[in-house]
Each structure stands twice: as structure tokens, then as C-alpha cells.
């Protein structure tokens, strides 16, 4: 009898690990444009993970994977603003709790605690994450030269859309 | 006792489970993707020579270059040489992210030129890593200046060609180097003994001081340093330039000091009559502006 209980317990611990959801194709959009200049980019190669047991959720993206309409803008984004060589990745690590996520957002090597509304819906055995929020560029020490200050928004709006699949399947 | 053992094993297995499953580790376990190295150089030209860079698809680039008069030529009277400026204008377009085609006009010997530049291979990291970039560059040049030798010249006499394979590597965020074996062909050379083809090795580099300012330098070795011999001998010197790149948004300013004055490729590389040792140094600049024509 004891053995059965113990085996059941052991089995349940493997079930725990089966509650992890993952994607490597998360779509992230950002917009830091102004009436003078469109500054938009997206990537479809972000990573996102979610643990349905603990509520832990994480998103990570390579800065150089962001696609801009203009090649030069993309170069400036990586070279002058987010300094992708020094800080190749941006990430969010936190927990999901009833319509919002809270945790540390790391951009440009700087981590800030944020809490933003997010939707995480179960669809056909997958989790679909949708969130959009604004960040203040100065918080992450992204420097904007005064010469172009009126072309670049002080805040960037970020959208995340990801369909996370169960890792055990 | 037995119970204890079970509990021990159980807690151990639970520990192992949690140690393995910090879920955020999964984020880093990414399958490695290929990443192209960007911005090896700020400009498509280093100073006079080419870099591996092209403007990108749908981008129209305009470069205006000036080379001022020599330090040895009544320098203050000529306002630091500015009164004797030579000029070159270039307009080029990126048909794809790899293919760049352009035209230029220089006041030195009234030279018109046209070029094709193609990024054959790009430096990349991650999966399928490749350590450097290779860009192919070909230019042809037409001398517009009248000949003063009294001979009726063919149109083909006025043509010269320049072909180059540009090897470039971005070593780190600050340091990039370029190495370009080059061939120059002149349809017309002064004497029958003089070579029509000359071989050159162009080397250059940049070191970034900060995000917008970089120091640059370039030099070219040559297989040939003179035409003719005796009293009529023309001597040529290897070109050496040092400069600074300043980038502001869509502009790149390149200021430099050089012992060359010509701006079309074969002239500055293969037939540079000026020697820094004689005090022949020139101030100059290139300013490039890009326009995104097609997104």
C-alpha cells in the first residue's frame, strides 16, 4: 500500500513537469514612432515559456532579430540605441496571475519590475499569451540624442503574441 | 527505517526535479540561429577605398567628396587648401540587400565612373558561422579630360578598370578590418614597357571611440611605382589616409588627411603622384546621405 502511494507521488512529480508550455515563435512588435517618423519593428522568433503549475512565465528575444522597414534604422537600433552587441537579449521573467503578469523586464542590460495586464487563454491544449504595454525608454537608459529627440517617442509600446505548446507533446 | 529511506529518495527526486526545471532555463536553450554581423563599417567607403558594406535594398545613397589643396602649396594663401578643392559626386542604389550599382563624377581628370558592388558572403555567428565578409567590387572609369600630347586618341584609350575582392571582418564592437586584393587595368599607359595591369593590396580599419565616432585609416600596396625611366619617369606612391567617421542619423561624415587627391578608384590607388615625405598632404571629406526610396 505504501509503495503504491509513493509510486503515485513519484508519478505526480513527472506530471508536474508536463505542465510546461513553450514556443520559439513568439511575435513581438514595438513602436517608438512619432508624428515625424515611423519607427516600428517586429520579430517572430521570440521565445516564451509558461509553467501552468507555478504560474511562472518568461519571454525572451534576440534584439538583432527585430526587423525594421529600413535597413539603416535597424542598424542604428542595434548599434546606437539598444547596443545589441553588449546586450544581445531582452527578457521578461515573472508570474502570471489573473489577467496580469508581474516580474522583471530586462532591456539594454537594465531590469525593472513591471506589472502589466496580459491575457493567457487555454486554446486546444495550448496557451495563448497576448499582452501590450508601454515602457519609458529612459528607464532602460536607452539614450536618444537631442538632434533626433522629436523624432523618437519617449515611450515605446510593445506587443507580445505567442502560442505556447505543451513541452511533453 | 524503510519509511525514512523512501522519504529520503522521494525528497531527493523532488529536488532533482526542481533543479532541472527552473522554467526560465528553457528560454536560453534556444536552438542556435544564424545571426549576420551588422555595421562592420559605417559607410560603403572607408575613406577612398571600399568597405564590405552596401546601402541595403531600396536605399539611394548620395556621397559628396572634397579633396583640398596641398600643405606645400601656399597653404594659408589658399585658405588651408580649400581654394583648390577637387570634388567627386556619387549616386548609388541598392537593388537588393546585396547588389549595389552607382555612378560618379570627379573633377580630377574629369573622370566619370560607374560601379557594381555585390556582397557575396556575409560574416555570421551562431549556426553556420562564417568568420568574415566578402564583397566583390568592379568599377570602370572614363577620363573626360582632353589629352595634351597632340595625338588623336581612341575613346577606348580613356577607359580604365578596377576589380576588387573586399574581405572584411568585424573583430568586436569597436574594431573592424578590411583587406582587398585589387587589379587595375589601364587601356592606355605612357610607354610600351609600362604595365597595363597593376596589382594592389588595400588594407584598412576602423576603431570606434563611441557609438557615433570612429577613427579610420587605410593604405594600399602596389606592384608598380613608376612609368618610364630616366628624365621622363613618373613616380607613384602608395596611398595612406587617416580619418575620423562621424555618424548622425542618415549622414556619415568622413574627414581625413591623406597623401592622395584623386577620388576615382584607379587614380588614387595606382597612380598617386604625391608623397607624404615631400609634404604633400591633403585634407578631405566625404559626406554620405541615404534616402529610403522603396520600403
Tab-separated table of C-alpha atoms in Angstrom:
chain	number	residue	atom	x	y	z
A	1	UNK	CA	0.000	0.000	0.000
A	2	UNK	CA	2.755	2.392	0.993
A	3	UNK	CA	4.577	1.558	-2.188
A	4	UNK	CA	1.555	2.430	-4.264
A	5	UNK	CA	1.250	5.807	-2.605
A	6	UNK	CA	4.917	6.507	-3.100
A	7	UNK	CA	4.810	5.437	-6.731
A	8	UNK	CA	1.797	7.672	-7.226
A	9	UNK	CA	3.674	10.549	-5.642
A	10	UNK	CA	6.682	9.963	-7.858
A	11	UNK	CA	4.463	9.793	-10.918
A	12	UNK	CA	2.739	13.001	-9.952
A	13	UNK	CA	6.093	14.761	-9.867
A	14	UNK	CA	6.571	13.802	-13.509
A	15	UNK	CA	3.113	15.192	-14.250
A	16	UNK	CA	4.249	18.436	-12.698
A	17	UNK	CA	6.995	18.724	-15.274
A	18	UNK	CA	4.476	18.030	-18.027
A	19	UNK	CA	2.733	21.327	-17.339
A	20	UNK	CA	5.330	23.408	-19.135
A	21	UNK	CA	4.445	25.295	-22.266
A	22	UNK	CA	6.906	26.711	-24.745
A	23	UNK	CA	7.250	28.485	-28.086
A	24	UNK	CA	10.202	29.725	-30.130
A	25	UNK	CA	7.956	31.656	-32.483
A	26	UNK	CA	6.560	34.388	-30.299
A	27	UNK	CA	5.694	37.559	-32.191
A	28	UNK	CA	6.818	40.825	-30.655
A	29	UNK	CA	6.068	44.245	-32.103
A	30	UNK	CA	7.312	47.543	-30.944
A	31	UNK	CA	6.550	51.093	-31.909
A	32	UNK	CA	8.626	54.074	-30.796
A	33	UNK	CA	7.494	56.347	-33.614
A	34	UNK	CA	6.408	59.942	-33.566
A	35	UNK	CA	4.330	62.054	-35.943
A	36	UNK	CA	7.636	62.820	-37.727
A	37	UNK	CA	8.944	59.321	-38.180
A	38	UNK	CA	7.596	55.768	-38.256
A	39	UNK	CA	9.731	53.590	-36.042
A	40	UNK	CA	8.277	50.109	-35.992
A	41	UNK	CA	9.758	46.680	-35.842
A	42	UNK	CA	8.704	43.113	-35.265
A	43	UNK	CA	10.148	39.682	-34.766
A	44	UNK	CA	8.601	36.258	-34.989
A	45	UNK	CA	11.405	34.404	-33.274
A	46	UNK	CA	10.894	35.274	-29.629
A	47	UNK	CA	10.843	32.541	-27.001
A	48	UNK	CA	8.127	32.223	-24.382
A	49	UNK	CA	7.646	29.711	-21.570
A	50	UNK	CA	4.847	29.160	-19.055
A	51	UNK	CA	4.570	26.771	-16.165
A	52	UNK	CA	0.900	26.128	-15.508
A	53	UNK	CA	1.604	24.810	-12.019
A	54	UNK	CA	3.664	27.628	-10.645
A	55	UNK	CA	2.342	30.422	-12.884
A	56	UNK	CA	5.890	31.335	-13.877
A	57	UNK	CA	6.078	32.970	-17.266
A	58	UNK	CA	9.052	34.120	-19.299
A	59	UNK	CA	9.626	35.796	-22.653
A	60	UNK	CA	12.982	36.365	-24.321
A	61	UNK	CA	14.018	37.870	-27.634
A	62	UNK	CA	17.250	38.496	-29.533
A	63	UNK	CA	17.473	42.209	-30.255
A	64	UNK	CA	19.050	41.624	-33.667
A	65	UNK	CA	16.026	39.570	-34.716
A	66	UNK	CA	13.849	42.693	-34.893
A	67	UNK	CA	13.016	43.561	-38.481
A	68	UNK	CA	12.635	47.198	-39.466
A	69	UNK	CA	11.329	48.577	-42.741
A	70	UNK	CA	14.576	50.489	-43.227
A	71	UNK	CA	17.938	48.785	-43.098
A	72	UNK	CA	19.640	51.860	-41.683
A	73	UNK	CA	17.093	52.208	-38.902
A	74	UNK	CA	17.680	48.590	-37.959
A	75	UNK	CA	21.421	49.209	-37.879
A	76	UNK	CA	21.010	52.290	-35.706
A	77	UNK	CA	18.626	50.459	-33.384
A	78	UNK	CA	21.207	47.745	-32.751
A	79	UNK	CA	24.319	49.856	-32.867
A	80	UNK	CA	23.363	53.134	-31.223
A	81	UNK	CA	20.267	52.625	-29.137
A	82	UNK	CA	19.934	49.157	-27.596
A	83	UNK	CA	23.618	48.219	-28.147
A	84	UNK	CA	22.869	44.644	-29.169
A	85	UNK	CA	26.499	43.608	-29.140
A	86	UNK	CA	26.718	44.321	-25.398
A	87	UNK	CA	23.150	43.406	-24.546
A	88	UNK	CA	22.013	40.840	-27.099
A	89	UNK	CA	18.758	39.824	-25.430
A	90	UNK	CA	15.705	41.379	-23.834
A	91	UNK	CA	13.712	39.249	-21.436
A	92	UNK	CA	10.802	39.166	-19.068
A	93	UNK	CA	10.753	36.762	-16.136
A	94	UNK	CA	7.787	36.762	-13.790
A	95	UNK	CA	4.485	35.185	-12.909
A	96	UNK	CA	1.014	35.256	-14.390
A	97	UNK	CA	-1.852	35.922	-12.083
A	98	UNK	CA	-5.439	36.527	-13.149
A	99	UNK	CA	-5.187	38.877	-16.064
A	100	UNK	CA	-1.788	40.357	-15.383
A	101	UNK	CA	1.875	39.468	-15.341
A	102	UNK	CA	4.364	40.802	-12.832
A	103	UNK	CA	8.116	40.432	-12.882
A	104	UNK	CA	11.415	41.774	-14.099
A	105	UNK	CA	11.718	43.224	-17.605
A	106	UNK	CA	15.318	43.406	-18.807
A	107	UNK	CA	16.196	45.640	-21.746
A	108	UNK	CA	19.598	47.157	-22.528
A	109	UNK	CA	21.024	45.314	-19.515
A	110	UNK	CA	18.667	47.022	-17.071
A	111	UNK	CA	15.990	45.192	-15.123
A	112	UNK	CA	12.818	46.927	-13.949
A	113	UNK	CA	9.932	45.388	-12.067
A	114	UNK	CA	6.724	45.794	-14.017
A	115	UNK	CA	3.123	44.691	-13.675
A	116	UNK	CA	1.093	44.837	-16.841
A	117	UNK	CA	-2.240	43.420	-17.985
A	118	UNK	CA	-1.987	40.220	-20.008
A	119	UNK	CA	-4.279	37.553	-21.317
A	120	UNK	CA	-3.338	33.914	-21.122
A	121	UNK	CA	-6.062	31.722	-22.572
A	122	UNK	CA	-6.141	27.992	-22.975
A	123	UNK	CA	-6.921	27.041	-26.551
A	124	UNK	CA	-6.885	23.459	-27.789
A	125	UNK	CA	-4.340	22.399	-25.204
A	126	UNK	CA	-2.110	25.385	-25.895
A	127	UNK	CA	-1.762	28.633	-24.018
A	128	UNK	CA	-2.161	31.844	-25.984
A	129	UNK	CA	-0.402	34.857	-24.471
A	130	UNK	CA	-1.415	38.339	-25.536
A	131	UNK	CA	-0.177	41.499	-23.911
A	132	UNK	CA	0.626	45.041	-24.820
A	133	UNK	CA	2.174	47.726	-22.681
A	134	UNK	CA	4.309	50.858	-22.806
A	135	UNK	CA	7.795	51.326	-21.452
A	136	UNK	CA	9.723	54.532	-20.886
A	137	UNK	CA	12.996	54.351	-22.808
A	138	UNK	CA	14.836	56.465	-20.240
A	139	UNK	CA	14.099	53.807	-17.583
A	140	UNK	CA	16.295	51.420	-19.542
A	141	UNK	CA	18.950	54.064	-20.228
A	142	UNK	CA	18.353	53.999	-23.968
A	143	UNK	CA	19.913	57.305	-24.920
A	144	UNK	CA	18.287	59.472	-27.555
A	145	UNK	CA	20.484	62.272	-28.934
A	146	UNK	CA	18.865	65.691	-28.717
A	147	UNK	CA	19.149	66.125	-32.500
A	148	UNK	CA	16.564	63.399	-33.077
A	149	UNK	CA	14.669	63.747	-29.801
A	150	UNK	CA	11.498	64.948	-31.501
A	151	UNK	CA	11.530	62.069	-33.983
A	152	UNK	CA	11.630	59.283	-31.413
A	153	UNK	CA	8.929	58.741	-28.856
A	154	UNK	CA	9.973	58.821	-25.211
A	155	UNK	CA	7.963	55.670	-24.686
A	156	UNK	CA	7.799	52.534	-26.764
A	157	UNK	CA	4.704	50.401	-26.994
A	158	UNK	CA	5.364	46.684	-27.016
A	159	UNK	CA	3.019	43.913	-28.084
A	160	UNK	CA	3.538	40.246	-27.479
A	161	UNK	CA	1.577	37.442	-29.086
A	162	UNK	CA	2.553	33.820	-28.539
A	163	UNK	CA	1.004	30.377	-28.762
A	164	UNK	CA	2.749	28.151	-26.237
A	165	UNK	CA	2.630	24.410	-26.737
A	166	UNK	CA	2.955	21.725	-24.086
A	167	UNK	CA	6.577	20.609	-23.927
A	168	UNK	CA	5.678	16.953	-23.303
A	169	UNK	CA	3.962	16.656	-26.655
B	1	UNK	CA	13.745	2.798	8.729
B	2	UNK	CA	12.324	1.714	5.454
B	3	UNK	CA	9.906	4.612	5.509
B	4	UNK	CA	12.733	7.013	6.112
B	5	UNK	CA	14.615	5.664	3.167
B	6	UNK	CA	11.595	6.145	0.929
B	7	UNK	CA	11.095	9.658	2.153
B	8	UNK	CA	14.762	10.362	1.524
B	9	UNK	CA	14.605	9.023	-2.036
B	10	UNK	CA	11.385	10.884	-2.654
B	11	UNK	CA	12.686	14.217	-1.457
B	12	UNK	CA	15.891	13.684	-3.420
B	13	UNK	CA	13.965	13.016	-6.617
B	14	UNK	CA	11.824	16.074	-5.959
B	15	UNK	CA	14.989	18.127	-5.512
B	16	UNK	CA	16.414	16.855	-8.772
B	17	UNK	CA	13.128	17.631	-10.460
B	18	UNK	CA	13.090	21.240	-9.271
B	19	UNK	CA	16.764	21.727	-10.046
B	20	UNK	CA	16.162	20.632	-13.600
B	21	UNK	CA	13.078	22.653	-14.037
B	22	UNK	CA	13.706	26.259	-13.472
B	23	UNK	CA	11.418	27.057	-16.321
B	24	UNK	CA	13.368	30.143	-17.372
B	25	UNK	CA	16.315	27.948	-18.324
B	26	UNK	CA	14.194	26.820	-21.231
B	27	UNK	CA	14.399	30.345	-22.661
B	28	UNK	CA	18.149	30.062	-23.094
B	29	UNK	CA	18.066	26.557	-24.534
B	30	UNK	CA	17.257	28.104	-27.843
B	31	UNK	CA	18.321	26.266	-30.950
B	32	UNK	CA	21.111	28.394	-32.276
B	33	UNK	CA	20.056	30.670	-35.082
B	34	UNK	CA	22.308	32.306	-37.650
B	35	UNK	CA	22.998	35.942	-36.981
B	36	UNK	CA	24.512	38.196	-39.594
B	37	UNK	CA	27.096	40.636	-38.344
B	38	UNK	CA	25.840	44.165	-38.937
B	39	UNK	CA	27.590	47.515	-39.290
B	40	UNK	CA	31.115	46.255	-39.891
B	41	UNK	CA	31.722	49.785	-41.138
B	42	UNK	CA	29.599	52.921	-41.025
B	43	UNK	CA	29.986	53.713	-44.694
B	44	UNK	CA	30.160	51.925	-48.022
B	45	UNK	CA	33.580	53.582	-48.393
B	46	UNK	CA	36.276	53.619	-45.738
B	47	UNK	CA	37.983	56.814	-46.969
B	48	UNK	CA	38.873	56.318	-50.606
B	49	UNK	CA	38.625	52.554	-50.582
B	50	UNK	CA	35.630	50.299	-50.388
B	51	UNK	CA	34.278	48.522	-47.333
B	52	UNK	CA	32.148	45.393	-47.468
B	53	UNK	CA	29.020	47.455	-46.855
B	54	UNK	CA	26.252	48.265	-49.324
B	55	UNK	CA	23.346	50.635	-48.689
B	56	UNK	CA	20.619	47.983	-48.393
B	57	UNK	CA	17.568	47.277	-50.509
B	58	UNK	CA	15.667	50.264	-51.819
B	59	UNK	CA	18.176	52.778	-50.481
B	60	UNK	CA	19.520	55.608	-52.619
B	61	UNK	CA	22.842	56.989	-51.457
B	62	UNK	CA	24.479	60.276	-52.390
B	63	UNK	CA	28.123	60.883	-51.498
B	64	UNK	CA	29.865	64.184	-51.979
B	65	UNK	CA	33.633	64.239	-51.541
B	66	UNK	CA	36.153	67.054	-51.492
B	67	UNK	CA	39.937	66.946	-51.507
B	68	UNK	CA	41.655	70.214	-50.727
B	69	UNK	CA	44.978	71.626	-51.885
B	70	UNK	CA	48.353	70.535	-50.568
B	71	UNK	CA	50.002	71.800	-47.407
B	72	UNK	CA	53.016	72.644	-49.567
B	73	UNK	CA	51.047	74.893	-51.915
B	74	UNK	CA	50.781	78.364	-50.288
B	75	UNK	CA	48.665	76.829	-47.616
B	76	UNK	CA	47.369	79.911	-45.848
B	77	UNK	CA	47.042	81.939	-49.038
B	78	UNK	CA	44.842	79.135	-50.371
B	79	UNK	CA	42.865	79.016	-47.109
B	80	UNK	CA	44.131	75.623	-45.927
B	81	UNK	CA	43.847	74.344	-49.484
B	82	UNK	CA	40.124	74.943	-49.666
B	83	UNK	CA	40.554	77.290	-52.618
B	84	UNK	CA	41.927	74.413	-54.695
B	85	UNK	CA	39.308	71.810	-53.967
B	86	UNK	CA	38.649	68.776	-56.124
B	87	UNK	CA	35.238	67.250	-55.989
B	88	UNK	CA	33.574	63.912	-56.621
B	89	UNK	CA	29.872	63.158	-56.525
B	90	UNK	CA	28.435	59.671	-56.322
B	91	UNK	CA	24.900	58.418	-56.615
B	92	UNK	CA	24.209	54.766	-55.985
B	93	UNK	CA	21.274	52.498	-55.311
B	94	UNK	CA	20.734	49.228	-53.505
B	95	UNK	CA	18.697	46.992	-55.775
B	96	UNK	CA	18.787	44.231	-53.182
B	97	UNK	CA	20.446	43.877	-49.804
B	98	UNK	CA	23.437	42.520	-51.705
B	99	UNK	CA	23.551	44.356	-55.036
B	100	UNK	CA	24.601	47.989	-55.271
B	101	UNK	CA	25.091	49.932	-58.516
B	102	UNK	CA	26.290	53.509	-58.825
B	103	UNK	CA	27.774	56.290	-60.898
B	104	UNK	CA	30.230	59.038	-60.062
B	105	UNK	CA	31.946	62.084	-61.449
B	106	UNK	CA	35.238	63.504	-60.272
B	107	UNK	CA	36.935	66.755	-61.221
B	108	UNK	CA	40.371	65.077	-61.252
B	109	UNK	CA	40.965	64.493	-64.996
B	110	UNK	CA	37.196	64.975	-65.407
B	111	UNK	CA	36.691	61.295	-64.636
B	112	UNK	CA	33.274	59.663	-64.848
B	113	UNK	CA	32.840	56.254	-63.325
B	114	UNK	CA	30.300	53.502	-62.821
B	115	UNK	CA	30.482	50.598	-60.419
B	116	UNK	CA	28.814	47.381	-59.353
B	117	UNK	CA	29.212	46.092	-55.847
B	118	UNK	CA	27.948	42.745	-54.636
B	119	UNK	CA	28.004	41.212	-51.189
B	120	UNK	CA	28.919	37.637	-51.951
B	121	UNK	CA	29.283	36.369	-48.385
B	122	UNK	CA	28.429	37.894	-45.051
B	123	UNK	CA	30.109	37.358	-41.703
B	124	UNK	CA	27.789	35.500	-39.367
B	125	UNK	CA	27.684	33.904	-35.945
B	126	UNK	CA	25.627	31.120	-34.442
B	127	UNK	CA	24.644	28.212	-36.642
B	128	UNK	CA	26.536	28.229	-39.961
B	129	UNK	CA	29.042	30.734	-38.584
B	130	UNK	CA	31.377	32.376	-41.085
B	131	UNK	CA	34.319	34.485	-39.899
B	132	UNK	CA	34.376	37.315	-42.452
B	133	UNK	CA	32.509	39.043	-45.268
B	134	UNK	CA	33.422	39.025	-48.934
B	135	UNK	CA	32.175	41.776	-51.208
B	136	UNK	CA	33.033	41.994	-54.902
B	137	UNK	CA	33.537	45.382	-56.466
B	138	UNK	CA	34.127	46.413	-60.073
B	139	UNK	CA	34.394	49.931	-61.412
B	140	UNK	CA	35.093	51.351	-64.813
B	141	UNK	CA	36.313	54.835	-65.382
B	142	UNK	CA	36.238	57.239	-68.269
B	143	UNK	CA	38.756	60.039	-68.491
B	144	UNK	CA	36.972	63.134	-69.762
B	145	UNK	CA	39.966	65.464	-69.700
B	146	UNK	CA	41.486	66.402	-73.064
B	147	UNK	CA	44.843	64.891	-73.896
B	148	UNK	CA	47.634	67.427	-74.369
B	149	UNK	CA	50.005	65.155	-76.304
B	150	UNK	CA	48.593	66.193	-79.686
B	151	UNK	CA	47.645	62.613	-80.569
B	152	UNK	CA	44.133	61.798	-81.733
B	153	UNK	CA	43.068	59.248	-79.090
B	154	UNK	CA	40.526	56.474	-79.367
B	155	UNK	CA	37.648	56.576	-76.942
B	156	UNK	CA	38.887	53.261	-75.501
B	157	UNK	CA	42.178	54.927	-74.514
B	158	UNK	CA	40.234	56.844	-71.932
B	159	UNK	CA	38.969	53.752	-70.089
B	160	UNK	CA	40.420	52.090	-67.032
B	161	UNK	CA	39.086	49.331	-64.818
B	162	UNK	CA	39.319	48.361	-61.213
B	163	UNK	CA	38.309	44.976	-59.765
B	164	UNK	CA	38.444	44.106	-56.131
B	165	UNK	CA	37.523	41.387	-53.664
B	166	UNK	CA	36.896	43.026	-50.321
B	167	UNK	CA	37.472	40.807	-47.280
B	168	UNK	CA	36.204	42.391	-44.098
B	169	UNK	CA	35.874	41.241	-40.533
B	170	UNK	CA	34.289	42.860	-37.524
B	171	UNK	CA	36.515	41.591	-34.717
B	172	UNK	CA	34.435	43.137	-31.993
B	173	UNK	CA	32.122	46.043	-31.429
B	174	UNK	CA	34.932	48.544	-31.976
B	175	UNK	CA	37.451	47.027	-34.338
B	176	UNK	CA	36.839	46.149	-37.983
B	177	UNK	CA	39.481	45.465	-40.612
B	178	UNK	CA	39.369	45.222	-44.373
B	179	UNK	CA	41.778	43.563	-46.807
B	180	UNK	CA	41.182	43.877	-50.544
B	181	UNK	CA	43.334	42.391	-53.293
B	182	UNK	CA	42.763	44.551	-56.365
B	183	UNK	CA	43.591	44.669	-60.054
B	184	UNK	CA	43.731	47.885	-62.026
B	185	UNK	CA	43.793	47.816	-65.817
B	186	UNK	CA	44.639	50.837	-67.958
B	187	UNK	CA	43.824	50.695	-71.639
B	188	UNK	CA	46.485	53.302	-72.239
B	189	UNK	CA	49.833	53.626	-70.475
B	190	UNK	CA	52.601	56.079	-71.438
B	191	UNK	CA	55.171	53.650	-72.856
B	192	UNK	CA	55.378	50.129	-74.303
B	193	UNK	CA	57.379	48.937	-71.276
B	194	UNK	CA	54.801	50.158	-68.803
B	195	UNK	CA	52.376	47.625	-67.371
B	196	UNK	CA	48.695	47.869	-68.308
B	197	UNK	CA	47.750	45.758	-65.308
B	198	UNK	CA	48.854	46.650	-61.836
B	199	UNK	CA	48.140	44.721	-58.640
B	200	UNK	CA	47.300	46.260	-55.323
B	201	UNK	CA	46.573	45.177	-51.808
B	202	UNK	CA	44.310	47.541	-49.963
B	203	UNK	CA	44.232	47.394	-46.167
B	204	UNK	CA	42.202	49.484	-43.770
B	205	UNK	CA	40.432	49.563	-40.476
B	206	UNK	CA	38.271	51.441	-38.110
B	207	UNK	CA	38.230	51.753	-34.366
B	208	UNK	CA	35.082	53.058	-32.743
B	209	UNK	CA	35.582	55.590	-29.994
B	210	UNK	CA	31.890	55.621	-29.145
B	211	UNK	CA	28.587	54.883	-30.835
B	212	UNK	CA	28.929	57.698	-33.332
B	213	UNK	CA	32.619	58.437	-33.772
B	214	UNK	CA	35.292	56.138	-35.184
B	215	UNK	CA	38.935	56.504	-36.205
B	216	UNK	CA	39.766	55.143	-39.633
B	217	UNK	CA	42.882	54.501	-41.666
B	218	UNK	CA	43.766	52.929	-44.989
B	219	UNK	CA	46.798	52.086	-47.093
B	220	UNK	CA	47.452	50.267	-50.347
B	221	UNK	CA	50.495	48.339	-51.541
B	222	UNK	CA	51.215	48.440	-55.253
B	223	UNK	CA	53.026	46.237	-57.764
B	224	UNK	CA	54.166	49.234	-59.785
B	225	UNK	CA	55.638	52.558	-58.719
B	226	UNK	CA	56.703	54.195	-61.934
B	227	UNK	CA	56.111	54.660	-65.634
B	228	UNK	CA	59.024	55.221	-67.974
B	229	UNK	CA	62.593	55.803	-66.856
B	230	UNK	CA	65.229	58.500	-66.750
B	231	UNK	CA	64.180	62.125	-67.094
B	232	UNK	CA	60.598	61.326	-68.127
B	233	UNK	CA	59.990	58.887	-65.281
B	234	UNK	CA	56.715	59.326	-63.412
B	235	UNK	CA	56.894	58.120	-59.809
B	236	UNK	CA	53.868	56.855	-57.870
B	237	UNK	CA	53.441	56.500	-54.146
B	238	UNK	CA	51.337	54.188	-52.018
B	239	UNK	CA	48.243	55.968	-50.728
B	240	UNK	CA	47.927	56.479	-46.977
B	241	UNK	CA	44.990	58.133	-45.250
B	242	UNK	CA	43.886	58.637	-41.676
B	243	UNK	CA	40.489	59.968	-40.766
B	244	UNK	CA	37.519	60.128	-38.495
B	245	UNK	CA	33.951	58.942	-39.128
B	246	UNK	CA	31.114	60.862	-37.545
B	247	UNK	CA	27.650	59.446	-37.896
B	248	UNK	CA	24.473	61.435	-37.364
B	249	UNK	CA	21.273	59.643	-38.308
B	250	UNK	CA	21.155	59.386	-42.093
B	251	UNK	CA	24.511	61.118	-42.657
B	252	UNK	CA	28.040	59.826	-42.338
B	253	UNK	CA	30.776	62.484	-42.275
B	254	UNK	CA	34.265	61.241	-43.017
B	255	UNK	CA	37.103	63.725	-42.518
B	256	UNK	CA	40.631	62.754	-43.315
B	257	UNK	CA	44.201	63.606	-44.056
B	258	UNK	CA	45.775	61.818	-46.996
B	259	UNK	CA	48.639	61.863	-49.466
B	260	UNK	CA	46.146	61.261	-52.288
B	261	UNK	CA	43.951	63.711	-54.037
B	262	UNK	CA	42.166	61.753	-56.744
B	263	UNK	CA	38.912	60.050	-55.830
B	264	UNK	CA	38.099	57.678	-58.687
B	265	UNK	CA	39.478	54.239	-57.880
B	266	UNK	CA	42.365	53.598	-60.263
B	267	UNK	CA	43.806	57.058	-59.899
B	268	UNK	CA	44.216	57.228	-56.133
B	269	UNK	CA	45.224	53.619	-55.817
B	270	UNK	CA	47.503	53.082	-58.810
B	271	UNK	CA	48.738	56.490	-59.968
B	272	UNK	CA	49.164	58.612	-56.895
B	273	UNK	CA	51.939	61.132	-57.645
B	274	UNK	CA	52.032	62.611	-54.137
B	275	UNK	CA	54.348	61.605	-51.353
B	276	UNK	CA	53.735	62.474	-47.730
B	277	UNK	CA	57.513	62.610	-47.294
B	278	UNK	CA	57.571	65.653	-49.581
B	279	UNK	CA	54.872	67.320	-47.505
B	280	UNK	CA	52.095	66.551	-49.980
B	281	UNK	CA	49.217	66.077	-47.611
B	282	UNK	CA	45.627	66.957	-48.301
B	283	UNK	CA	42.611	67.474	-46.133
B	284	UNK	CA	39.408	65.995	-47.431
B	285	UNK	CA	35.975	64.745	-46.542
B	286	UNK	CA	33.171	62.507	-47.749
B	287	UNK	CA	29.596	63.129	-46.712
B	288	UNK	CA	27.024	60.473	-47.439
B	289	UNK	CA	23.290	60.794	-47.198
B	290	UNK	CA	20.874	57.924	-47.655
B	291	UNK	CA	17.265	58.079	-48.759
B	292	UNK	CA	14.922	55.152	-48.392
B	293	UNK	CA	13.228	55.158	-51.779
B	294	UNK	CA	11.405	51.857	-51.534
B	295	UNK	CA	10.435	50.169	-48.293
